[in-house]
PDB file of C-alpha atoms in Angstrom:
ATOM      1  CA  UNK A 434      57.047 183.784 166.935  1.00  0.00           C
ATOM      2  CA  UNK A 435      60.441 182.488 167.419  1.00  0.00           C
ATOM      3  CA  UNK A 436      63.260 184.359 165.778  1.00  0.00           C
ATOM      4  CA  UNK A 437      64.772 180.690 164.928  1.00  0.00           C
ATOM      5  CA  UNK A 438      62.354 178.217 164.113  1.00  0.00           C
ATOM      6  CA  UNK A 439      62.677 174.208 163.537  1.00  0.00           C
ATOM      7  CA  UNK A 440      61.088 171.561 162.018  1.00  0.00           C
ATOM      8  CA  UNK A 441      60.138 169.058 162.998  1.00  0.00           C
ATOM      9  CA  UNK A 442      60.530 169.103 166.267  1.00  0.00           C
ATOM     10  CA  UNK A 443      60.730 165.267 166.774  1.00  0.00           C
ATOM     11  CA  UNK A 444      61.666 162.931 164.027  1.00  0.00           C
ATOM     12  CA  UNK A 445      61.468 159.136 164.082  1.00  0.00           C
ATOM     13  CA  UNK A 446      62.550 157.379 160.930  1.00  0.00           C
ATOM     14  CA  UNK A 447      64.107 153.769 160.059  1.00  0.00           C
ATOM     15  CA  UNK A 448      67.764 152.850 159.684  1.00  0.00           C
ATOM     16  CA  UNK A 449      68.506 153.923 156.039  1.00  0.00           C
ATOM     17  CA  UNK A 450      65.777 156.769 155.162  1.00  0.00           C
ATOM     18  CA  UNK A 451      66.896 159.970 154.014  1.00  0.00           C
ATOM     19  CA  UNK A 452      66.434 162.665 156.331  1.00  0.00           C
ATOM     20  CA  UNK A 453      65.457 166.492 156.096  1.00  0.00           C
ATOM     21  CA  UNK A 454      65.293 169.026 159.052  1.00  0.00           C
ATOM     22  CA  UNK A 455      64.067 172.749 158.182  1.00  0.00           C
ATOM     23  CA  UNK A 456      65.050 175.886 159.787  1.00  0.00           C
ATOM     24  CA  UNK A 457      64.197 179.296 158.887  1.00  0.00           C
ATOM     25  CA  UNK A 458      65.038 182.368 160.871  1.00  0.00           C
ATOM     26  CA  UNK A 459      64.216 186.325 161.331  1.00  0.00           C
ATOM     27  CA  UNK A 460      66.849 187.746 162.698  1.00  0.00           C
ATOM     28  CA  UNK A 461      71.148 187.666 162.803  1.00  0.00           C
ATOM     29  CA  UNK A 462      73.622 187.508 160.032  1.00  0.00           C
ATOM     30  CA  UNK A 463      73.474 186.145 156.714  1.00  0.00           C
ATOM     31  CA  UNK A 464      75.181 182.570 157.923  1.00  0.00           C
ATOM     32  CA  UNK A 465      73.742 179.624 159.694  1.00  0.00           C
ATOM     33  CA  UNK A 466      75.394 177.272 162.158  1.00  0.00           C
ATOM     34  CA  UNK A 467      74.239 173.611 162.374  1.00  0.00           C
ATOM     35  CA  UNK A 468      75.303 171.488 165.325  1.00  0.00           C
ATOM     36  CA  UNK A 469      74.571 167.833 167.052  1.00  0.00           C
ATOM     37  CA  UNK A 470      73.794 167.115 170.571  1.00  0.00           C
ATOM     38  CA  UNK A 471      74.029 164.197 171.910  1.00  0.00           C
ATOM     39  CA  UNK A 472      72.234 162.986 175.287  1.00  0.00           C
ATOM     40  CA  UNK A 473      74.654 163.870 178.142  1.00  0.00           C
ATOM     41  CA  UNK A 474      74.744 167.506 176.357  1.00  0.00           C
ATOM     42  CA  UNK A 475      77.684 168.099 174.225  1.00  0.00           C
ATOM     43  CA  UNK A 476      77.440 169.881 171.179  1.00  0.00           C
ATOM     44  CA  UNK A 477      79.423 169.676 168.092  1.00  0.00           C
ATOM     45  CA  UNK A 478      79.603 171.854 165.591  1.00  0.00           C
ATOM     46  CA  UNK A 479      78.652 170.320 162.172  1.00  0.00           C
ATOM     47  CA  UNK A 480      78.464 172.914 159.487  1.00  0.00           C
ATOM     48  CA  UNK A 481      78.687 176.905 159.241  1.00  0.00           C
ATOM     49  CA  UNK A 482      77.245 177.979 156.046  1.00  0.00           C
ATOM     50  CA  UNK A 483      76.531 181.499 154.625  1.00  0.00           C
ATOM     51  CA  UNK A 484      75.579 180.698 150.423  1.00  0.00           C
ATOM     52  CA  UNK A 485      74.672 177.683 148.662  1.00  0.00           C
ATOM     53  CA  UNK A 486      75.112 173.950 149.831  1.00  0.00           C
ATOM     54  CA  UNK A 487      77.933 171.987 151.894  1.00  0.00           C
ATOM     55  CA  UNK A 488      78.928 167.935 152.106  1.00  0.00           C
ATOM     56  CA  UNK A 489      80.523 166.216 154.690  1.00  0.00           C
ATOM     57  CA  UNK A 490      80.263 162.350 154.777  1.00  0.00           C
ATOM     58  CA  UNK A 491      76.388 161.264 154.863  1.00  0.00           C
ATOM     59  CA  UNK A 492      75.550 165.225 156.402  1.00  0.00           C
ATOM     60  CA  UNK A 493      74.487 167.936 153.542  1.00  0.00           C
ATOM     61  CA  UNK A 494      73.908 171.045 154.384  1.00  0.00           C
ATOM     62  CA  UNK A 495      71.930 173.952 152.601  1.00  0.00           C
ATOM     63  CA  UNK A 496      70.804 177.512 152.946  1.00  0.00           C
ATOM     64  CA  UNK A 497      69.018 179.867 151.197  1.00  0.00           C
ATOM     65  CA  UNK A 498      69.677 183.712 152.239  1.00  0.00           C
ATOM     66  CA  UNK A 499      67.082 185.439 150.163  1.00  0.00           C
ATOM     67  CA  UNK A 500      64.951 183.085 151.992  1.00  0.00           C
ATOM     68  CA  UNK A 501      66.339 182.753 155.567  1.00  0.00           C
ATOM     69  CA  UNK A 502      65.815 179.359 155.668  1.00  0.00           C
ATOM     70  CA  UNK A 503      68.294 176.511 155.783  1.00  0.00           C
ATOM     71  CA  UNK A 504      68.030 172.398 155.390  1.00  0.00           C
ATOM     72  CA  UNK A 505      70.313 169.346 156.715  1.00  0.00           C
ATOM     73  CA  UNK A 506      69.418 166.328 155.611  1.00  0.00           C
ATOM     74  CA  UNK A 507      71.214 162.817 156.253  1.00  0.00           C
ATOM     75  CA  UNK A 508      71.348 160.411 153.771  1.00  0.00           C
ATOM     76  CA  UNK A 509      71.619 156.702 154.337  1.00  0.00           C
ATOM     77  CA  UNK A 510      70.572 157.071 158.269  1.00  0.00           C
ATOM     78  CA  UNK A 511      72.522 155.177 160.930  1.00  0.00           C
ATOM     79  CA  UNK A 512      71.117 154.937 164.223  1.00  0.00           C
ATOM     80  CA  UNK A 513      74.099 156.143 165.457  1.00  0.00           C
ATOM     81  CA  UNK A 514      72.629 159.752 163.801  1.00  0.00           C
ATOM     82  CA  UNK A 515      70.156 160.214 166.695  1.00  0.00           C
ATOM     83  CA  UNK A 516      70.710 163.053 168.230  1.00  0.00           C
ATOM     84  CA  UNK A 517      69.043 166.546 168.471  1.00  0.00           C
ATOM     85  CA  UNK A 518      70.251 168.727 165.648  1.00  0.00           C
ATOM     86  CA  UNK A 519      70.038 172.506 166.282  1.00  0.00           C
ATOM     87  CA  UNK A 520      70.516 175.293 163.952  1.00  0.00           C
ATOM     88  CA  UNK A 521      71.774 178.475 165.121  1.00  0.00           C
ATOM     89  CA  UNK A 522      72.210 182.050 163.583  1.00  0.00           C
ATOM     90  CA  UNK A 523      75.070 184.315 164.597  1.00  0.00           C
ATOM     91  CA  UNK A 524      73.794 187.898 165.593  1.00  0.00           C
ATOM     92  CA  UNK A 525      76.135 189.877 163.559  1.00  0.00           C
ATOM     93  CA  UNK A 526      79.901 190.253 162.647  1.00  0.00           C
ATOM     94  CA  UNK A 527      81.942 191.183 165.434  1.00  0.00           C
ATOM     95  CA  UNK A 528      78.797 190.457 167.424  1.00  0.00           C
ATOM     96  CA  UNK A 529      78.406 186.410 167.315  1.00  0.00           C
ATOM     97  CA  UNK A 530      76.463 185.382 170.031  1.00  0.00           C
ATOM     98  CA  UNK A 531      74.279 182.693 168.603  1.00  0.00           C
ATOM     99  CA  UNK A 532      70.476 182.232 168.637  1.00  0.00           C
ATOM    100  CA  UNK A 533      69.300 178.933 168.528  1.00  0.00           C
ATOM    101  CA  UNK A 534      66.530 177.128 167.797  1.00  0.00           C
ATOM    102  CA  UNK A 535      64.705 174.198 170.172  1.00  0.00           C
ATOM    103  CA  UNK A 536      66.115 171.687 168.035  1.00  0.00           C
ATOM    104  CA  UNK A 537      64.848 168.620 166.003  1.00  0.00           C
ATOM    105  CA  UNK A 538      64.930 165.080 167.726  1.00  0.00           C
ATOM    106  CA  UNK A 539      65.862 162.538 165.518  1.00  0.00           C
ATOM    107  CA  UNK A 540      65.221 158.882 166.352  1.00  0.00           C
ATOM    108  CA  UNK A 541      66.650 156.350 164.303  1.00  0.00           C
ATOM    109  CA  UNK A 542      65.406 152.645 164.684  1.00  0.00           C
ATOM    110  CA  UNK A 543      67.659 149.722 163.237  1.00  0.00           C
TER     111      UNK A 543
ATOM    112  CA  UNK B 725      94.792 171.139 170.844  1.00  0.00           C
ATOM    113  CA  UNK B 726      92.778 169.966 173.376  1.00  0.00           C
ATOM    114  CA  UNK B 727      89.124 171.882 172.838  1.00  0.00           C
ATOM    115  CA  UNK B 728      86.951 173.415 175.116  1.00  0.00           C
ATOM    116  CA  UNK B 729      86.619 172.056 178.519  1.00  0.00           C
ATOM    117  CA  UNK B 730      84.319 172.827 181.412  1.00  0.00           C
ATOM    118  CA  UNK B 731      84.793 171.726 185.113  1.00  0.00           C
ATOM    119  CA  UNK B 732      82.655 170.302 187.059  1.00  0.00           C
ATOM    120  CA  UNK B 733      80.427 168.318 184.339  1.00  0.00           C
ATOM    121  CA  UNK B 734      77.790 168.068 187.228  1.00  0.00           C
ATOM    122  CA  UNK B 735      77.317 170.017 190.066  1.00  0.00           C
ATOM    123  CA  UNK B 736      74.268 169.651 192.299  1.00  0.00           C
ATOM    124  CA  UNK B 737      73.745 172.407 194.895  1.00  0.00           C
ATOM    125  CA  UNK B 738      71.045 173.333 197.789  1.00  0.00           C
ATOM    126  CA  UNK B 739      68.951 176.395 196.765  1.00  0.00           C
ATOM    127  CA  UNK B 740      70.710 179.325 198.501  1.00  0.00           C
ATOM    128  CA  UNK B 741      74.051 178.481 197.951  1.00  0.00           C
ATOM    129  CA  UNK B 742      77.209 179.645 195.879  1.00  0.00           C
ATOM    130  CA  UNK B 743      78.018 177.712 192.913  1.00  0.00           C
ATOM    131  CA  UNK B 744      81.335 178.819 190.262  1.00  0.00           C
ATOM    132  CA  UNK B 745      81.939 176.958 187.159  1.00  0.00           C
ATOM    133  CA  UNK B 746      85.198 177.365 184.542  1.00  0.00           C
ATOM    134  CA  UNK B 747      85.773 176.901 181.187  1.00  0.00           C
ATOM    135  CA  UNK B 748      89.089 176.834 179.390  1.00  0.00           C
ATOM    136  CA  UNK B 749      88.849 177.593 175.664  1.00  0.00           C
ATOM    137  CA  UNK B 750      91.065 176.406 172.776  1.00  0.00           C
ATOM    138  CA  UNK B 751      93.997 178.395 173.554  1.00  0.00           C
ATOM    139  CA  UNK B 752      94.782 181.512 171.331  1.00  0.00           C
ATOM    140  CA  UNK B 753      90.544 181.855 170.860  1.00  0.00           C
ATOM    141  CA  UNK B 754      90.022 185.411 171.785  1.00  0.00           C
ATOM    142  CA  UNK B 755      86.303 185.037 172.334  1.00  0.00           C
ATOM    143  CA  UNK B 756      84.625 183.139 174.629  1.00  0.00           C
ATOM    144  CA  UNK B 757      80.439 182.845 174.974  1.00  0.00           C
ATOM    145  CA  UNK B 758      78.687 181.466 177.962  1.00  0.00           C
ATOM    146  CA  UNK B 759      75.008 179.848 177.100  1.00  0.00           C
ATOM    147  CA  UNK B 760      72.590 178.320 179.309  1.00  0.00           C
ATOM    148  CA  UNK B 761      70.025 175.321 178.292  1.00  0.00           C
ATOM    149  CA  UNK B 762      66.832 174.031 180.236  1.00  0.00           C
ATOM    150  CA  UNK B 763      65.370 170.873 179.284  1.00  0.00           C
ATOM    151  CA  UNK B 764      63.761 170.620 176.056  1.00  0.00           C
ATOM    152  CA  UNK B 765      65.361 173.836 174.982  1.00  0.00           C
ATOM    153  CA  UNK B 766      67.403 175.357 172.706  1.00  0.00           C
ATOM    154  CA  UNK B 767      70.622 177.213 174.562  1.00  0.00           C
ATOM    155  CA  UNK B 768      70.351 180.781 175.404  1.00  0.00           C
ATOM    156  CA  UNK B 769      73.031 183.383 175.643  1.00  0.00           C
ATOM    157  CA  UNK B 770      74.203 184.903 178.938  1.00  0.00           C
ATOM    158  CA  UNK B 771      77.561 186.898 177.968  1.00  0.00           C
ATOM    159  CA  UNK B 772      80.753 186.910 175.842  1.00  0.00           C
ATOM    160  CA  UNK B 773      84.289 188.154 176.056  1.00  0.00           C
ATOM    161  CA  UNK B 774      86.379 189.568 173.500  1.00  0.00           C
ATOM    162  CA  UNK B 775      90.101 188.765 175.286  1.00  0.00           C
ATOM    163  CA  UNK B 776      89.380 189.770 178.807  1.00  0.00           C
ATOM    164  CA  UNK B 777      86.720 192.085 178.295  1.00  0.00           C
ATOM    165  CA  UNK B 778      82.981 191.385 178.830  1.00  0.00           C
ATOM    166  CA  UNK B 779      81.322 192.870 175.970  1.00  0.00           C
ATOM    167  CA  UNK B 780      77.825 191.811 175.861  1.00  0.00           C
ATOM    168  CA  UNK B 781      75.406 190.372 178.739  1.00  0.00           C
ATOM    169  CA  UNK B 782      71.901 188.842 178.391  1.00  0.00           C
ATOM    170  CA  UNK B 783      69.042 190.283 180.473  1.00  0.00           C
ATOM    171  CA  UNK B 784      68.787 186.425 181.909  1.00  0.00           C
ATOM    172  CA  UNK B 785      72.310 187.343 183.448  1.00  0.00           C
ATOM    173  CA  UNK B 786      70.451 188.878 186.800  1.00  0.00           C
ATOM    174  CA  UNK B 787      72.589 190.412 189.390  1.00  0.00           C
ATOM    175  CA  UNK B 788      73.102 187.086 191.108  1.00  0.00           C
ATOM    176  CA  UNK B 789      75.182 185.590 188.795  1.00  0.00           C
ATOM    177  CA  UNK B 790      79.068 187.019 187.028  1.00  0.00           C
ATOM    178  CA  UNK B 791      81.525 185.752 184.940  1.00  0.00           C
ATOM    179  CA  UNK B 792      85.492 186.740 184.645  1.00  0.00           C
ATOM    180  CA  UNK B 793      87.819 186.367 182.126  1.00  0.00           C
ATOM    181  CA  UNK B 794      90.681 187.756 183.921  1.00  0.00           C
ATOM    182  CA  UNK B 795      93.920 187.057 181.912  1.00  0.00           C
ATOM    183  CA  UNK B 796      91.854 186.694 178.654  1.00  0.00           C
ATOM    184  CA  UNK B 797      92.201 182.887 178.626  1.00  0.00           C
ATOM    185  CA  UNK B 798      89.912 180.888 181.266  1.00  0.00           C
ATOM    186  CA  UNK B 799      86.418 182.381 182.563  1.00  0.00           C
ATOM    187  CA  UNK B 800      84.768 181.814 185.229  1.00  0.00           C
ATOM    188  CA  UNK B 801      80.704 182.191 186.010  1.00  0.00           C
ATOM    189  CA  UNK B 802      79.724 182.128 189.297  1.00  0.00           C
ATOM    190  CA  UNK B 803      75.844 181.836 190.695  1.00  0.00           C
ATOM    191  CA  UNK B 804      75.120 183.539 193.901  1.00  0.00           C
ATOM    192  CA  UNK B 805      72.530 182.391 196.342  1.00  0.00           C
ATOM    193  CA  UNK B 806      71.150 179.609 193.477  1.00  0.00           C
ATOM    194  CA  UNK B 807      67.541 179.413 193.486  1.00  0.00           C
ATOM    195  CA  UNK B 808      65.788 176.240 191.471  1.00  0.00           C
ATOM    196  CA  UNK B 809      65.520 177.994 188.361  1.00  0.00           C
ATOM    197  CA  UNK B 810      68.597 178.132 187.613  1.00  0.00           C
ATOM    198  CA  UNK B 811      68.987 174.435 187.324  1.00  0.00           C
ATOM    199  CA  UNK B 812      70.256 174.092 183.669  1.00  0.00           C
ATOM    200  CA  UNK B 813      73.074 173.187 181.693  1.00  0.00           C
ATOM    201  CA  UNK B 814      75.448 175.562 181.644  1.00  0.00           C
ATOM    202  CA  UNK B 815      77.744 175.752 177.916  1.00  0.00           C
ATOM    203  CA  UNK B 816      80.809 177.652 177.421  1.00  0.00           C
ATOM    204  CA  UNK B 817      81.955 177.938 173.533  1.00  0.00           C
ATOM    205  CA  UNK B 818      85.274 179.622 171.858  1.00  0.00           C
ATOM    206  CA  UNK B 819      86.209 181.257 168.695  1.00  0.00           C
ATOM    207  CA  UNK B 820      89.447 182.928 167.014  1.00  0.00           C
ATOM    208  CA  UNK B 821      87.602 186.113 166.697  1.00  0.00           C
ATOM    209  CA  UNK B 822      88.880 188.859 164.374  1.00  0.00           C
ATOM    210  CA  UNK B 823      88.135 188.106 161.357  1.00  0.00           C
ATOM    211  CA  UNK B 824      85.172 189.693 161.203  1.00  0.00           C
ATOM    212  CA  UNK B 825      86.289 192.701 159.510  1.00  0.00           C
ATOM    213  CA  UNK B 826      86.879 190.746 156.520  1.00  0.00           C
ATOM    214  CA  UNK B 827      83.142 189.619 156.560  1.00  0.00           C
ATOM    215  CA  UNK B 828      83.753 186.420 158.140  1.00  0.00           C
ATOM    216  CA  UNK B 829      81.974 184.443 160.911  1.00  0.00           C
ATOM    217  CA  UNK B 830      83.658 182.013 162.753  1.00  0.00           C
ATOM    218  CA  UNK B 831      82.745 178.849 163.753  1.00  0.00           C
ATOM    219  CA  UNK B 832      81.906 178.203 167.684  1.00  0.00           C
ATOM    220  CA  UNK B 833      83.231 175.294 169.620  1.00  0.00           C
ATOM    221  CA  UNK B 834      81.501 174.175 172.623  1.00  0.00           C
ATOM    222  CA  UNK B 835      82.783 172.720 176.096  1.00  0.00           C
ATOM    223  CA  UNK B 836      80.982 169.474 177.359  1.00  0.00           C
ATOM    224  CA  UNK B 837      78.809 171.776 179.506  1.00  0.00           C
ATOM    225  CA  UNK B 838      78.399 172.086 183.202  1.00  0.00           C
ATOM    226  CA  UNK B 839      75.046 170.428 184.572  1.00  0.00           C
ATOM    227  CA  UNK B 840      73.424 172.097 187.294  1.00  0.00           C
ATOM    228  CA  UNK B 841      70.929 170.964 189.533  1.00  0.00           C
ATOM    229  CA  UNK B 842      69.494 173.457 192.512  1.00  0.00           C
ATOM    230  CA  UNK B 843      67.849 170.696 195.163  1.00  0.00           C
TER     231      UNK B 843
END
């Protein structure tokens, strides 16, 4: 079992739908990185959340610690969302290497 | 502020050779974290720095391959004798570091990545 675990793994969806990608982990810190790749490799940093629920633009992010598992969903999806999303959990404080999942594909078709 | 950058964005190499990559963090980021990614994979960690020390190395970090941080601002990794496995992309990030005593964790910010191929 994968200490970081996504869902799905591929996503295809229509310009417009509202998108959710799981992610639950077993091990690290009680705080959650999200981050976009784009093809070509580079990876941006989207949200770092350790309680409840962030918002930035279209992007919300969510996490439950009791629970280890966290959400982002995308509302209003723009093709120019496709990417592959990864979550990633830090492996303690003063320790923050990250694990990371295998990512979620996301496809969006105009 | 110019982020994290990584030279060369491609290298392609013959299997047996010597291959050495830098990154140059955002400056005043104490740490600095060197991942690796294979296709259809999620990255993996190799090492980190705090400053100019090397605190933590991965078990995929065989003896063939070392990284330097010698004045605590750019790092090097360099691959000895490459063999075709190590074709991957290769992902240096920064953070500020230090705040973790007040229970933070900081985000990372990641370079565009050095691709690899071993021919």
């Amino acid at each position: 079992k994968n200490e970081v675990e996504q869902s799905p793994q591929n996503l295809t969806a229509q310009e417009g739908e509202f998108i959710t990608i799981n992610c639950s982990y077993s091990v690290g810190i009680s705080a959650l990185h999200w981050l976009q790749q784009h093809p070509g490799g580079g990876i941006v940093s989207l949200f770092m959340l350790s309680s409840g629920k962030k918002k930035h633009g279209r992007l919300i992010a969510t996490i439950n610690i009791q629970e280890k598992h966290s959400s982002l969903h995308i509302t209003a999806s723009h093709p120019r969302d496709s990417a592959v999303y990864i979550c990633a959990v830090p492996f303690n404080f003063g320790n923050e290497k990250l694990t990371f999942g295998t990512g979620t594909r996301l496809t969006i078709i105009p | 502020d110019t982020g994290v950058s990584q030279d060369p964005r491609h290298k392609i190499t013959k299997r047996g050779q010597n291959v050495t990559f830098r990154c140059d963090p955002i400056s005043e980021h104490n740490r600095l974290y060197w991942y690796r990614q294979t296709l259809g994979q999620g990255p993996e960690f190799l090492t980190y720095f705090q400053n100019e020390a090397q605190l933590e190395k991965s078990r995929l970090l065989s003896d063939r391959f070392s990284a330097e941080r010698p004045k605590g601002s750019f790092s090097t990794l360099e691959i000895q004798r490459t063999e075709q496995g190590d074709s991957a992309m290769y992902l240096c990030a920064s953070s500020p570091g230090g705040r973790e005593l007040a229970g933070f964790t900081d985000t990372q910010y990641f370079g565009p990545g050095t691709r690899l191929t071993v021919l």
